[in-house]
Each structure stands twice: as structure tokens, then as C-alpha cells.
Coordinates of N, CA, C and O and ligand atoms in Angstrom, one line a residue:
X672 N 50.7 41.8 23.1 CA 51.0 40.9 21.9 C 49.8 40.2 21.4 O 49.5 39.7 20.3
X673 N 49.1 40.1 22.8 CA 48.1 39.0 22.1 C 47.4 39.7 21.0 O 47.1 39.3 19.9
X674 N 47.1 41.3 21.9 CA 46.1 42.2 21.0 C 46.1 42.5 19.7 O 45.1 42.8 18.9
X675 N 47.8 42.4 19.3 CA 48.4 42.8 17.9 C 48.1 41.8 17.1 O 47.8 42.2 16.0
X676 N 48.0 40.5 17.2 CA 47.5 39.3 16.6 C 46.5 38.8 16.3 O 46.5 37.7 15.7
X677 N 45.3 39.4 16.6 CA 43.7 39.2 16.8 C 43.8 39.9 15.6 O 44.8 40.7 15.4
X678 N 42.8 39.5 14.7 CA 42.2 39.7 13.2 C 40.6 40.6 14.1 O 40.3 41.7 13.8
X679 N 40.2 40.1 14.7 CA 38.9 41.1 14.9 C 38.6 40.9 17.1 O 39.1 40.0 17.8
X680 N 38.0 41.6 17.5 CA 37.7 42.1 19.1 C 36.9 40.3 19.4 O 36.9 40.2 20.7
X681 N 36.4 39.5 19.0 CA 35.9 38.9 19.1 C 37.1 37.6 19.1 O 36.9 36.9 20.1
X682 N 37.9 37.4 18.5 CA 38.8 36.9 18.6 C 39.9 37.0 19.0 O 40.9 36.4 18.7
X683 N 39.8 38.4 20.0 CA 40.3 39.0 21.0 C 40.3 39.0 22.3 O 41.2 39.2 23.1
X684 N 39.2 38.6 22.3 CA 38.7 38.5 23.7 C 38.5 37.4 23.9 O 38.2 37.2 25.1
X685 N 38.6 35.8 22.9 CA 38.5 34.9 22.6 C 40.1 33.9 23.4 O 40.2 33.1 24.4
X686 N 41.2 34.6 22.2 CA 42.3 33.9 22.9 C 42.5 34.6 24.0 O 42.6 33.8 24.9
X687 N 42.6 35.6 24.4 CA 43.0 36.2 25.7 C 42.3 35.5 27.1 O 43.0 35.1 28.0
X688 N 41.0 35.5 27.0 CA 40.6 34.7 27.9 C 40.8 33.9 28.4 O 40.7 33.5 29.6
X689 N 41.2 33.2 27.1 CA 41.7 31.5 27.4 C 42.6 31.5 27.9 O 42.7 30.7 28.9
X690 N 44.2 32.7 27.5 CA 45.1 32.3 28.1 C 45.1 33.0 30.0 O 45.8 32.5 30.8
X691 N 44.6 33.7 30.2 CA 43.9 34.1 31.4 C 43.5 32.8 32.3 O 44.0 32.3 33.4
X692 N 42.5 32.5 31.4 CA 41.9 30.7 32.6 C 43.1 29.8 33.1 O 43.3 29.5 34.3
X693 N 43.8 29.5 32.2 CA 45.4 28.8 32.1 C 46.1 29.5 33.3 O 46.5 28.8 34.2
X694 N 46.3 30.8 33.3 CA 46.9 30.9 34.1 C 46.0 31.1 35.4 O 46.6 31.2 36.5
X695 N 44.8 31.3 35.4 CA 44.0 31.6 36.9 C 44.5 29.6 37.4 O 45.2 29.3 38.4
X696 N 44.1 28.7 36.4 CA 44.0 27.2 36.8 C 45.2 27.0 37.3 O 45.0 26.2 38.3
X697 N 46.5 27.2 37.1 CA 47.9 27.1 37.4 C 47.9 27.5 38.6 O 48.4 26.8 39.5
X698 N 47.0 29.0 38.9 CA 47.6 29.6 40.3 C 46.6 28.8 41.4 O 46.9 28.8 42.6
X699 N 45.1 28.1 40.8 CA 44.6 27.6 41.8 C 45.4 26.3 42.3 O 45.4 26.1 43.5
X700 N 45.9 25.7 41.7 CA 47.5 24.9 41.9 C 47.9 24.6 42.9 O 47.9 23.6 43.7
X701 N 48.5 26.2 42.7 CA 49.7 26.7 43.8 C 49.3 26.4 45.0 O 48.3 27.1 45.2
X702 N 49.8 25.5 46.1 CA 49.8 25.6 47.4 C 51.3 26.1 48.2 O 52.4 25.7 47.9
X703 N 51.0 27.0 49.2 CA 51.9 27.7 49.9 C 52.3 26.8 51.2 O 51.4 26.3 51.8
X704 N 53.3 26.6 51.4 CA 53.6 26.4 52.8 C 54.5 27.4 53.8 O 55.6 27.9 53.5
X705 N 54.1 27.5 54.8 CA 54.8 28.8 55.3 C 55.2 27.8 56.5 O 54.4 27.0 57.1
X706 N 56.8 28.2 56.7 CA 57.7 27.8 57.9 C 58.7 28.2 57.6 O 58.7 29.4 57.2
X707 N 60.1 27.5 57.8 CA 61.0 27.8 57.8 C 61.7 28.4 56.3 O 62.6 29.2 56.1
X708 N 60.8 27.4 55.5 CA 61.3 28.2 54.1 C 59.5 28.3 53.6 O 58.7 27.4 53.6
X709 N 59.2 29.6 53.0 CA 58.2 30.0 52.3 C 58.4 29.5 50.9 O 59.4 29.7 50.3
X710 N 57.0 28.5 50.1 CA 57.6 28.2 48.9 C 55.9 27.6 48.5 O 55.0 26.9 49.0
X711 N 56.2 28.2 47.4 CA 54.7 27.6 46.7 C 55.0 27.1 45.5 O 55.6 27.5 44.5
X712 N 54.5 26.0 45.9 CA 54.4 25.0 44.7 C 53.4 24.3 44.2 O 52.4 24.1 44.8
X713 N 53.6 23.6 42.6 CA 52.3 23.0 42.3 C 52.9 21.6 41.9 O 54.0 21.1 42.3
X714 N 51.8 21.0 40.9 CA 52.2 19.3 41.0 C 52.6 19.5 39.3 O 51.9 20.3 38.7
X715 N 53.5 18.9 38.6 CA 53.7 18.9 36.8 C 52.5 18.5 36.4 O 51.7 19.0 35.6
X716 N 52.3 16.9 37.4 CA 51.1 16.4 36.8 C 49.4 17.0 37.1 O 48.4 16.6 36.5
X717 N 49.4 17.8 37.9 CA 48.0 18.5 38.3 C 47.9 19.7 37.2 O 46.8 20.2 36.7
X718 N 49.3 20.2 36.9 CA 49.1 21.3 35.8 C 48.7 20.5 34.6 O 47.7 20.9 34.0
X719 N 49.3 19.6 34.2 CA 48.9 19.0 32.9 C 47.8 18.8 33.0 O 47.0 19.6 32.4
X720 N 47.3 17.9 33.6 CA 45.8 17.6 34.1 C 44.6 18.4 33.7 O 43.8 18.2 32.8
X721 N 44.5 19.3 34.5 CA 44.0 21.1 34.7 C 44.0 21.5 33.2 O 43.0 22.2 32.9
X722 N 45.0 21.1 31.9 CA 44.9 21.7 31.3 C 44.3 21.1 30.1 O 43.8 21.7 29.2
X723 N 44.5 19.6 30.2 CA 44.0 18.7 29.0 C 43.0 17.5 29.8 O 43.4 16.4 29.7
X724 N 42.0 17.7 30.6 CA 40.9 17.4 31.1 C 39.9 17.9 30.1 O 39.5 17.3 29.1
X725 N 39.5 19.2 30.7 CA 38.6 19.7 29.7 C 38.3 19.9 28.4 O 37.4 20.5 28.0
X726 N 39.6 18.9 27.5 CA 39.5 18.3 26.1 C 39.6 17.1 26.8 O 40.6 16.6 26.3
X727 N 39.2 16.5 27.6 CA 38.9 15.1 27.2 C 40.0 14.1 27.2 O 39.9 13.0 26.7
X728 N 41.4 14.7 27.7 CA 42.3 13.7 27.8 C 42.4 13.0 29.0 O 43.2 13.5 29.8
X729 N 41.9 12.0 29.3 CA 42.1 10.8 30.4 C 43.3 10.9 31.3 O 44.4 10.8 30.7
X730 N 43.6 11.2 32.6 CA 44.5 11.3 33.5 C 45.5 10.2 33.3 O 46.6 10.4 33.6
X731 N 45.0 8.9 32.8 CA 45.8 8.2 32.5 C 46.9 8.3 31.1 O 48.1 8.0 31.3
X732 N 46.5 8.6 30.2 CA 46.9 9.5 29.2 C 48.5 10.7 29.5 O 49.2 11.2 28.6
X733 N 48.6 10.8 31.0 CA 49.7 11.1 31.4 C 50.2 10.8 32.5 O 49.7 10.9 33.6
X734 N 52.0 10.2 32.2 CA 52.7 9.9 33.1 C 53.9 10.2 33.1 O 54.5 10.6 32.1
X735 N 54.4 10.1 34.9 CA 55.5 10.5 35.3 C 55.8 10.8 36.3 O 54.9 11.0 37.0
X736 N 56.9 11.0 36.8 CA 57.3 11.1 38.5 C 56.5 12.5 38.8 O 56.1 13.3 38.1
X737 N 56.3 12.4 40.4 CA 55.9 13.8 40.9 C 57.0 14.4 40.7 O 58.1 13.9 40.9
X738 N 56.9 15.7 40.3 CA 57.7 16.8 39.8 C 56.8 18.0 40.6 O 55.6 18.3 40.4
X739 N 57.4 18.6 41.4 CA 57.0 20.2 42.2 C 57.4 21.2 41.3 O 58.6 21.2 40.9
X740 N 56.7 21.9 40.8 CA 57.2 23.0 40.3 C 57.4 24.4 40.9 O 57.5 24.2 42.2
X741 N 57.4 25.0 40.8 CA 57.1 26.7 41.1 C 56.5 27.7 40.5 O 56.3 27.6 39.3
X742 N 56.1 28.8 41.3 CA 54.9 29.6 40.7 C 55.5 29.9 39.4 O 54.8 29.7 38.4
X743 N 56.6 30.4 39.2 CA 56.5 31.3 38.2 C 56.5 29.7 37.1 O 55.6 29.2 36.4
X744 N 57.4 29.5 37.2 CA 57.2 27.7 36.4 C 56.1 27.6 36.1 O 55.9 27.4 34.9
X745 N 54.9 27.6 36.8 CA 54.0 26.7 36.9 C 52.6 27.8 35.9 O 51.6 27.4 35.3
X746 N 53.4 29.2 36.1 CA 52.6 29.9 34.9 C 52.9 29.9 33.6 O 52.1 29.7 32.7
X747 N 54.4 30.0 33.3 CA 55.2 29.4 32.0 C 54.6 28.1 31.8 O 53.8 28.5 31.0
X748 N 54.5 27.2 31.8 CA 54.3 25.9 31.5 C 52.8 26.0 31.4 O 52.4 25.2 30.6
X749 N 51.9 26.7 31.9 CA 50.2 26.5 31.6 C 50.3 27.2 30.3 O 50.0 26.5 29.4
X750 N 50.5 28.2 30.0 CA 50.9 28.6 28.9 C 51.0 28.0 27.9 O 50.1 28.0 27.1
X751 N 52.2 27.3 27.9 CA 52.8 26.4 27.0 C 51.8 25.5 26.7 O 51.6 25.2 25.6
X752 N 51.1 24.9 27.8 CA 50.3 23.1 27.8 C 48.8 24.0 26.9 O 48.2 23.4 26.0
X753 N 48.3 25.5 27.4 CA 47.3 26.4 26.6 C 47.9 26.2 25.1 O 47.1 25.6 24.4
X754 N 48.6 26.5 24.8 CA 48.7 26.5 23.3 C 49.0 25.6 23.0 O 48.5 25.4 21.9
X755 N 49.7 24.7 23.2 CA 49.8 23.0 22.4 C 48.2 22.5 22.2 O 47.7 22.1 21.1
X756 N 47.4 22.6 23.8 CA 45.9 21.3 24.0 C 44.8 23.1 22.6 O 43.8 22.9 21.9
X757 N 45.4 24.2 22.7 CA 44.6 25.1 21.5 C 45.1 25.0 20.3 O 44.8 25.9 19.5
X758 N 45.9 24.2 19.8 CA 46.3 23.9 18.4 C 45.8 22.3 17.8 O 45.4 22.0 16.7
X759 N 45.9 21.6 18.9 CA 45.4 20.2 18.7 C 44.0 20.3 18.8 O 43.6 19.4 18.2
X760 N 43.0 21.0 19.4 CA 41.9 21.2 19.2 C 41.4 21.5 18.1 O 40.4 20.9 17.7
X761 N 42.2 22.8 17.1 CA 42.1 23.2 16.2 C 42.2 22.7 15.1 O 41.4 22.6 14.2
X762 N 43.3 22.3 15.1 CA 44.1 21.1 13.9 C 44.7 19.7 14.0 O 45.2 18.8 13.2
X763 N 44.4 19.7 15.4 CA 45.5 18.4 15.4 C 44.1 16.9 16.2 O 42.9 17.1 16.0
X764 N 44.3 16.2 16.6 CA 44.3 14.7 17.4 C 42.4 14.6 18.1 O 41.6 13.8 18.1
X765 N 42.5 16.5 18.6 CA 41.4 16.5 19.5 C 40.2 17.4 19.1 O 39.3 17.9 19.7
X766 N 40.8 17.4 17.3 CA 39.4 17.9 16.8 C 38.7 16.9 15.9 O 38.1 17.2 14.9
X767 N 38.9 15.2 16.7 CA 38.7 14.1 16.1 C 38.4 13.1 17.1 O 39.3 13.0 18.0
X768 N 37.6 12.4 17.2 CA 36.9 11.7 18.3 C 37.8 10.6 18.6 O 37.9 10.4 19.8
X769 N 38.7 9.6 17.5 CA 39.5 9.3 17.6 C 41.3 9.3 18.2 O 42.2 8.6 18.4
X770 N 40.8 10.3 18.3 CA 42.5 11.0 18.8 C 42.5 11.4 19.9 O 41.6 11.7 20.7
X771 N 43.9 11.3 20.2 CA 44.2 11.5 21.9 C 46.3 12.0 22.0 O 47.1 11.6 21.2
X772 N 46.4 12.8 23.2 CA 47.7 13.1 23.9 C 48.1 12.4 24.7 O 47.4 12.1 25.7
X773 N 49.6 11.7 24.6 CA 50.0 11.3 25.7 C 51.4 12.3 26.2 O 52.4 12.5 25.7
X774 N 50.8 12.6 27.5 CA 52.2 13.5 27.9 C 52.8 12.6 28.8 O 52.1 11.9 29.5
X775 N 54.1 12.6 28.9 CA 55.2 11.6 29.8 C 56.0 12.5 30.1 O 56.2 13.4 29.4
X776 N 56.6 12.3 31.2 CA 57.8 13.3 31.8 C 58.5 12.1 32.5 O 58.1 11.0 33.0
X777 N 59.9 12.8 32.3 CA 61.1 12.0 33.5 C 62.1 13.0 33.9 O 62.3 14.0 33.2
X778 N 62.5 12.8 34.8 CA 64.1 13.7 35.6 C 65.0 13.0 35.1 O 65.0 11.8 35.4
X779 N 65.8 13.3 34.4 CA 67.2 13.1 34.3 C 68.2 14.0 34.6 O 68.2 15.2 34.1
X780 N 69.5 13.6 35.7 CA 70.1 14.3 36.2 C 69.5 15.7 37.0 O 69.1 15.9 38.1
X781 N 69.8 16.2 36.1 CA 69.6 18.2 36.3 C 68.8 18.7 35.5 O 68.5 19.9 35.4
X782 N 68.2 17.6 34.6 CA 67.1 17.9 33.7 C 65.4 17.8 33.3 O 65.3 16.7 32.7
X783 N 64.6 18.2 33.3 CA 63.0 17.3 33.2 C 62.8 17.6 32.1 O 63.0 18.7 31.5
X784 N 62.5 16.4 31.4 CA 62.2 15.8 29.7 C 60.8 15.9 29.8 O 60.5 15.3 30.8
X785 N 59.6 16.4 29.0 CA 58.7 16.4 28.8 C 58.1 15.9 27.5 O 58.2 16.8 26.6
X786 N 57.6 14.8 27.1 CA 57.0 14.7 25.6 C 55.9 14.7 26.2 O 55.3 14.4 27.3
X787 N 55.8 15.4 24.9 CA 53.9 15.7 24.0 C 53.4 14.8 23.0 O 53.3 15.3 21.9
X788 N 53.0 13.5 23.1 CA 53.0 12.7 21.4 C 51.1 13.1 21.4 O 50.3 13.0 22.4
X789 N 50.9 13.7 19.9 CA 49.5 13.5 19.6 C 49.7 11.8 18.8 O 50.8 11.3 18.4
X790 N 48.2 11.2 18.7 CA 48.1 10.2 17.8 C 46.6 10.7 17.2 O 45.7 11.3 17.8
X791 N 46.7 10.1 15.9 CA 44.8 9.7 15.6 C 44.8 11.1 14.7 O 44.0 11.2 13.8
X792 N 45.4 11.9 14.9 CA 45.3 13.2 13.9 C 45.4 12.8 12.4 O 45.8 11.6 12.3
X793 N 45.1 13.4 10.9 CA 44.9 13.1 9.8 C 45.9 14.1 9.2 O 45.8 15.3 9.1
X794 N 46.9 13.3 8.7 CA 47.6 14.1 7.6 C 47.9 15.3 8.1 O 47.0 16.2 8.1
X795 N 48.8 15.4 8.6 CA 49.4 16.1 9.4 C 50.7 16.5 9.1 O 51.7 15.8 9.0
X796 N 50.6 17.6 8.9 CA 52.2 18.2 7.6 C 53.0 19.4 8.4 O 52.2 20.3 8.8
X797 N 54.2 19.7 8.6 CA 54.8 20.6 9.1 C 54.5 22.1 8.5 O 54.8 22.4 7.3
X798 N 54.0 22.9 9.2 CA 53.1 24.1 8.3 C 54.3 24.5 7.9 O 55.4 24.0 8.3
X799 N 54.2 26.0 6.8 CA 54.7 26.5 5.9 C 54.9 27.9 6.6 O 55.7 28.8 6.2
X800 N 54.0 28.0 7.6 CA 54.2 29.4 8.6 C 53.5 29.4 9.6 O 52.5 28.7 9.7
X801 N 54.0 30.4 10.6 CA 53.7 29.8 11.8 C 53.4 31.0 12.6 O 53.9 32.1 12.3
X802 N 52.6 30.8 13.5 CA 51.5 32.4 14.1 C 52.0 32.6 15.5 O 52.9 31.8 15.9
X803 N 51.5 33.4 16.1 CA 51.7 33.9 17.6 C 51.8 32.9 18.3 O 52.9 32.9 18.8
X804 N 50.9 31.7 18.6 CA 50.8 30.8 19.4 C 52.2 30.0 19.3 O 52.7 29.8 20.4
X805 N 52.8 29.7 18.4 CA 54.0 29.4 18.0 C 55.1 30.0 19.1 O 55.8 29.5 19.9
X806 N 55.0 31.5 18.8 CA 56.1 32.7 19.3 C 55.9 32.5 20.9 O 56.8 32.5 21.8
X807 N 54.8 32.5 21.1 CA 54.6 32.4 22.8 C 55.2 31.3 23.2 O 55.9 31.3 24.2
X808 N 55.0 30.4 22.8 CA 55.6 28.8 22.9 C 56.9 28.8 23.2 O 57.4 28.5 24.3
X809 N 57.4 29.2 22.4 CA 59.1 29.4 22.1 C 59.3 30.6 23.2 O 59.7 30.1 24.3
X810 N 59.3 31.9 23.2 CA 59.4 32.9 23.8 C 59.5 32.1 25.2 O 60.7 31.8 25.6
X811 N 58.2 31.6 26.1 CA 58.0 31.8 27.2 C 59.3 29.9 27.6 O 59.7 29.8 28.8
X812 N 59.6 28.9 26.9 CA 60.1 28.5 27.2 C 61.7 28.7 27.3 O 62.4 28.1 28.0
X813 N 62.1 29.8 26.4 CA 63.4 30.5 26.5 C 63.9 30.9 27.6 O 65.0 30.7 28.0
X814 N 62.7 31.7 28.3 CA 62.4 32.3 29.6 C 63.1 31.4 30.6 O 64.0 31.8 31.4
X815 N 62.4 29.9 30.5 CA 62.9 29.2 31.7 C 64.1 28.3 31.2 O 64.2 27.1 31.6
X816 N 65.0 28.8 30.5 CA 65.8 28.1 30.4 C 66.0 27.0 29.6 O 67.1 26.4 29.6
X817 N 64.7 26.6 28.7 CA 64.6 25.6 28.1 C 64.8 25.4 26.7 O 65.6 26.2 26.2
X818 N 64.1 24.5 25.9 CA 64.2 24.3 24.9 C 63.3 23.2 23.8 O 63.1 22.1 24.3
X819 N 63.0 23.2 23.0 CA 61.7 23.0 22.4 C 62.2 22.0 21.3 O 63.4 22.0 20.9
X820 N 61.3 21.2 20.9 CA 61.5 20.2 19.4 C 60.4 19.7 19.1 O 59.7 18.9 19.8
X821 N 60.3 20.3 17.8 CA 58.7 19.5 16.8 C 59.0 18.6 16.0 O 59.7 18.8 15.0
X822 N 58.2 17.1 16.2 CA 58.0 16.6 15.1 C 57.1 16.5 14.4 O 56.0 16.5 15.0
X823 N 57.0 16.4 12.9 CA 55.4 16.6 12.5 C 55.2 15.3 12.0 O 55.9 15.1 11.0
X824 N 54.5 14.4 12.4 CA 54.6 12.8 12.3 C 52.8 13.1 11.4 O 52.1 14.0 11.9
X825 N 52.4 12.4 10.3 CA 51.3 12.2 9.9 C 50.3 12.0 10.8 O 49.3 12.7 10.9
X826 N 50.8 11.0 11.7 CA 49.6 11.1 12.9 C 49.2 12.1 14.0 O 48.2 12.2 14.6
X827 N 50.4 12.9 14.0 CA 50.3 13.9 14.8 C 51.4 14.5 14.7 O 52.3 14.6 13.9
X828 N 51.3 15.2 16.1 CA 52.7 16.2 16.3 C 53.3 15.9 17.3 O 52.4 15.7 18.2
X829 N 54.7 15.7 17.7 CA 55.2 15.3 18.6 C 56.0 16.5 19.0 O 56.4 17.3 18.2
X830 N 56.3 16.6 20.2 CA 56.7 17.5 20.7 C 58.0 17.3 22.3 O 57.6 16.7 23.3
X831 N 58.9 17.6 22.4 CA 59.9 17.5 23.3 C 60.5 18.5 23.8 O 61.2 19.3 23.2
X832 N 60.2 18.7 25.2 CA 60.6 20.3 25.7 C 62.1 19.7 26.4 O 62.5 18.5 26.2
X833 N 62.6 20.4 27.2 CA 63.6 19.9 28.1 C 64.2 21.6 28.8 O 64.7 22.6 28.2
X834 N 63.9 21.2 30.1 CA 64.2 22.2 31.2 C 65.3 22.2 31.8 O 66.1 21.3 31.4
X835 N 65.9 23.0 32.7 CA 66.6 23.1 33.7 C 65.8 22.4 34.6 O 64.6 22.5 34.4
X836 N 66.2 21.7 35.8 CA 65.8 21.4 37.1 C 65.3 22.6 38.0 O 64.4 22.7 38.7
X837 N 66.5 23.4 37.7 CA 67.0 24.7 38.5 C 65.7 25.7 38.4 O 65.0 26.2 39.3
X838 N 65.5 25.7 37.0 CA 64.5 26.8 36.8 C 62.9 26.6 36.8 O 62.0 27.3 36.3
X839 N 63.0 25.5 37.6 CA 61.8 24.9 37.7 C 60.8 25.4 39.7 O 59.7 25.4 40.0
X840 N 61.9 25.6 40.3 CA 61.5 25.9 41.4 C 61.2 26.9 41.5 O 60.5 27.0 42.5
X841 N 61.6 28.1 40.7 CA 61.1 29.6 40.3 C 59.8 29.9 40.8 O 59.4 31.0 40.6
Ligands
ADP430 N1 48.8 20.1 16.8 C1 48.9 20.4 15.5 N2 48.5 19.6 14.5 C2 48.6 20.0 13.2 N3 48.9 21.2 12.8 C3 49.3 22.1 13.7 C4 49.3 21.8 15.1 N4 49.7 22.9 15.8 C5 49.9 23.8 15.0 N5 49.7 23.4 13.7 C6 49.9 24.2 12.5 O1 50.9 25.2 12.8 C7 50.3 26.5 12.5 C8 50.8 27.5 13.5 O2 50.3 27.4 14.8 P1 50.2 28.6 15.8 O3 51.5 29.3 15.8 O4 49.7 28.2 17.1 O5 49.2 29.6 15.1 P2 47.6 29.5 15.0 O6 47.1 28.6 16.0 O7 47.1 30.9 15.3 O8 47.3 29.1 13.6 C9 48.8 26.3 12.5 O9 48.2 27.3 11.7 C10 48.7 24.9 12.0 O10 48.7 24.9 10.6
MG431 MG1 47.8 28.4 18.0

């Protein structure tokens, strides 16, 4: 899919890679423990971290309870945090010296709430159409059970995912 989306081999090898790193960074993550129950898991907040460091978002910049995830979770969601911190780069918060993400997570019940708020972005309008990066977004959080909500606020984009608990240990 990615391949069918690339306009030329250079920007082929461009997003692919990236989403590759996202997921190589997710699996260096993963710690195994072997005993009585086999289970590898990673941290919510080490994945976020891992993924919006390298633009320059301050670890403080995100909070929230420790949340364990699971492998397969923990590839779905680098994904996801790849294409939001590669659109805000592009268009949004963090292609501006000014601007910054704050991600917040909480457990409720049977559920983990994740926002995404950009701020500091300029004129920021709900596009009129919407690309691959979009489809992966949506696709791969369908996967785990979840579900997605954009706001397009002038300052930025806000964003609210909301999970299963369940499908998080995956
Ligand atoms: N964080 C953002 N801030 C402002 N505009 C955005 C942001 N993310 C996405 N967009 C808009 O939504 C469109 C669709 O994004 P996407 O599906 O990832 O495709 P692509 O990144 O290939 O353009 C973008 O072209 C852009 O106009
Ligand atoms: Mg994109």
C-alpha cells in the first residue's frame, strides 16, 4: 500500500523507511519476561517518547499513568504516533519553532483515552481530502478495536483515540 501511494521511488523509499524505524523503535521497547506467563511488553509512555523526541517534543510534553502495552499494540500505535508526529512536521505545530504536542493518556474503566492536542500551528483548516497516511491511521486503529476523532482547531489539530483495555495486551 505504501508502494501504490508514492508519486516517485524516492519518496518511496522515503515513507517506507520511516514507517520501518517506528516500528524497529517500538520492538526495541519490547521487553520479554519469561516465567510463569511469557509476555512482552512495552511502556505507552516510552513508545510516545521514542516517537516524538526526535522532533523535539519534551518528555514533559507527555502525561499519564504507566500503561503496559503489547507487542502487537505496541506496533499499531508506533504507527499511528508515525503518522500524526509525520503530518505535524509537515503541516502542522512542528514545522514551526513555536509549536509543540501535548499527549495525555488516562484508563477509564475498560478503556485508555489518548489525546493528541497540537498548539502554535498557523491557520489550520480541516483538509478537503485526505491521503494514505490518513487510511493507515484509521485502518490500523480499527484493528485494535478502537476509534478515532479529529478536531481541526486553528491552532492545531486535536486528536482523540479511545481503545479497548483488552486489546491492548495483544
Ligand atoms: N497536523 C496537521 N496539521 C494541519 N494539517 C494537517 C495535519 N495533518 C494532516 N493535515 C492535512 O490533512 C491532509 C491529509 O493527511 P494525510 O492523509 O496524512 O496525507 P499526506 O500526509 O500524504 O498529505 C494533509 O495533506 C494536510 O492537508
Ligand atoms: Mg501524512
Amino acid at each position: 500500500m505504501t508502494a501504490r501511494n508514492a508519486a516517485t521511488k524516492e519518496e518511496l523509499a522515503e515513507t517506507l523507511s520511516g514507517r520501518l524505524h517506528a516500528l524497529s523503535e517500538a520492538n526495541g521497547l519490547i521487553r520479554r519476561s519469561f516465567g510463569d506467563d511469557v509476555a512482552a511488553v512495552a511502556s505507552l509512555g516510552d513508545l510516545v517518547g521514542c516517537i516524538l523526541r526526535p522532533h523535539g517534543v519534551a518528555t514533559s510534553h507527555l502525561n499519564g499513568p504507566p500503561v503496559a502495552i503489547g507487542e502487537q499494540a505496541a506496533n499499531h500505535l508506533a504507527l499511528v504516533f508515525h503518522e500524526l508526529a509525520t503530518n505535524a512536521a509537515k503541516y502542522g505545530p512542528l514545522s514551526r519553532d513555536k509549536g509543540t504536542i501535548d499527549v495525555t493518556w488516562s484508563v477509564d474503566a475498560d478503556r485508555l483515552e489518548i489525546g493528541w492536542a497540537e498548539t502554535g500551528a498557523e491557520a489550520v483548516t480541516a483538509p478537503t481530502s485526505t491521503g494514505f497516511g490518513t487510511k493507515l491511521v484509521e485502518t490500523t486503529i480499527e484493528r485494535i478495536g478502537g476509534g478515532i476523532r479529529r478536531t481541526w482547531n486553528p491552532g492545531g489539530l486535536s486528536v482523540v483515540i479511545s481503545l479497548p483495555l483488552a486489546s491492548l495486551g495483544r
